[in-house]
Coordinates of C-alpha atoms in Angstrom, one line a residue:
M1 CA 2.9 -4.6 39.2
S2 CA 1.6 -6.6 36.1
M3 CA 3.6 -7.3 33.0
V4 CA 1.2 -5.0 30.9
K5 CA 1.5 -2.2 33.4
Y6 CA 5.3 -2.4 33.4
L7 CA 5.3 -2.4 29.6
L8 CA 2.9 0.7 29.4
K9 CA 5.1 2.4 32.2
E10 CA 8.3 1.9 30.1
G11 CA 6.6 2.7 26.7
L12 CA 7.4 -0.8 25.4
Y13 CA 4.4 -0.8 22.9
E14 CA 6.1 -3.0 20.6
V15 CA 5.9 -5.9 23.1
I16 CA 2.3 -5.3 23.8
L17 CA 1.8 -5.4 20.1
M18 CA 3.4 -8.8 19.7
N19 CA 0.2 -10.1 21.2
D20 CA -2.1 -8.0 19.2
Q21 CA -5.0 -10.2 17.7
L22 CA -5.4 -8.0 14.6
L23 CA -1.8 -7.8 13.7
Q24 CA -1.6 -11.6 14.1
A25 CA -4.7 -12.4 12.1
M26 CA -3.6 -9.9 9.4
K27 CA -0.1 -11.4 9.2
E28 CA -1.5 -15.0 8.9
G29 CA -3.8 -13.6 6.0
R30 CA -7.1 -14.4 7.9
V31 CA -8.6 -11.0 7.9
M32 CA -8.4 -7.5 6.2
E33 CA -6.6 -9.0 3.2
G34 CA -4.9 -6.2 1.2
L35 CA -5.4 -3.5 3.8
E36 CA -2.3 -1.9 5.6
E37 CA -1.7 -0.4 8.8
G38 CA 1.0 2.2 9.7
K39 CA 3.5 1.4 12.4
I40 CA 1.9 1.9 15.7
Q41 CA 4.3 4.0 18.1
F42 CA 1.6 5.2 20.5
A43 CA 0.0 3.9 23.6
P44 CA -2.9 1.5 23.6
T45 CA -6.1 3.5 23.0
Y46 CA -8.7 1.4 25.0
R47 CA -9.8 0.9 28.4
Y48 CA -9.2 4.2 30.1
V49 CA -11.0 5.6 33.0
P50 CA -12.8 8.5 31.3
D51 CA -11.5 12.1 31.9
T52 CA -8.1 10.6 33.0
D53 CA -4.9 9.1 31.8
E54 CA -5.3 6.0 33.7
F55 CA -6.1 2.6 32.5
S56 CA -9.0 0.9 33.9
K57 CA -8.4 -1.6 36.6
K58 CA -11.5 -3.5 36.1
E59 CA -10.7 -7.2 36.1
G60 CA -10.7 -8.8 32.7
R61 CA -10.0 -5.5 31.0
I62 CA -6.5 -5.0 29.7
A63 CA -5.1 -2.1 27.7
S64 CA -5.5 -2.7 24.0
Y65 CA -5.4 -1.2 20.5
T66 CA -9.0 -1.1 19.5
D67 CA -9.0 2.1 17.5
R68 CA -7.2 1.6 14.2
I69 CA -6.9 3.1 10.7
L70 CA -6.3 0.6 7.8
F71 CA -6.0 1.7 4.5
K72 CA -5.6 0.4 0.8
A73 CA -4.3 2.3 -2.3
R74 CA -5.7 1.3 -5.7
E75 CA -2.3 1.8 -7.1
E76 CA 1.4 1.7 -5.9
N77 CA 2.6 5.1 -4.7
F78 CA -0.8 6.6 -4.9
L79 CA -1.3 7.1 -1.0
R80 CA 1.6 7.4 1.4
L81 CA 1.0 7.5 5.1
M82 CA 2.8 10.4 6.5
S83 CA 1.8 10.2 10.2
Y84 CA -0.4 7.9 12.5
D85 CA -0.8 8.6 16.2
S86 CA -3.7 8.9 18.9
N87 CA -5.0 11.9 20.3
T88 CA -4.3 11.9 24.2
E89 CA -6.1 15.3 24.8
I90 CA -9.6 13.8 24.2
K91 CA -10.6 12.0 27.4
I92 CA -14.2 12.0 27.6
S93 CA -14.4 8.2 26.6
D94 CA -12.7 5.0 27.6
H95 CA -11.2 5.3 24.2
R96 CA -8.5 7.5 22.6
P97 CA -9.2 8.5 19.2
V98 CA -6.6 7.8 16.5
F99 CA -5.7 9.9 13.3
A100 CA -3.6 9.5 10.2
Q101 CA -2.2 11.8 7.5
F102 CA -1.7 10.8 4.0
L103 CA -0.1 12.2 0.9
C104 CA -2.3 11.4 -2.0
K105 CA -1.5 11.6 -5.7
F106 CA -4.4 12.9 -8.0
E107 CA -4.7 13.1 -11.6
S108 CA -6.4 16.1 -13.1
R109 CA -9.5 15.2 -15.3
E110 CA -11.8 17.6 -17.1
P111 CA -15.5 17.2 -15.9
E112 CA -17.7 15.4 -18.3
G113 CA -20.3 17.8 -19.6
D114 CA -21.6 20.8 -17.8
V115 CA -22.5 20.3 -14.1
T116 CA -24.0 23.2 -12.0
R117 CA -22.9 23.8 -8.5
E118 CA -26.2 22.5 -7.2
E119 CA -25.9 19.2 -9.1
A120 CA -22.3 18.9 -7.9
L121 CA -23.6 19.4 -4.3
D122 CA -26.4 17.1 -4.6
K123 CA -24.3 14.4 -5.8
I124 CA -22.0 14.9 -2.8
K125 CA -25.1 14.7 -0.4
R126 CA -26.3 11.5 -2.0
N127 CA -22.7 9.9 -1.7
E128 CA -22.5 11.0 2.0
S129 CA -26.0 9.6 2.9
M130 CA -24.6 6.3 2.2
F131 CA -22.8 6.2 5.5
G132 CA -25.9 7.2 7.5
K133 CA -25.0 8.0 11.0
A134 CA -22.2 5.6 11.3
R135 CA -19.7 6.1 14.2
S136 CA -16.7 5.2 12.0
A137 CA -15.5 7.3 9.0
A138 CA -14.4 5.8 5.6
C139 CA -12.7 7.7 3.0
C140 CA -12.8 6.6 -0.6
M141 CA -10.8 8.1 -3.4
F142 CA -11.2 7.1 -7.0

């Protein structure tokens, strides 16, 4: 049995993460400066055989963490990560989706001027269209 297969079987994800390229590059300050990621305590999310819980045995393919959620709060204590995990029930792809739950602090402000419901919806639609048909999601809070 290969070392990675053994680590997966035993649930020793922290050992697999020691060799994670993204975590190493972030620690060295080479990428994603200022962004954070929650502690990963779930199995790798990539290279499954679709519709199964088995990792692919194709040569050169190793189980890895390719699906991630990175975040940045504008102010300290503005955003707190409550959970970070993968969804093991969705198996239609060779990836497992990940999700995070955050506790966010908001300030209440009065709207500037009179805005109709239609104007507000139009503004939301214009902002949503910036993302087009992207396959990834971004959330921005002001």
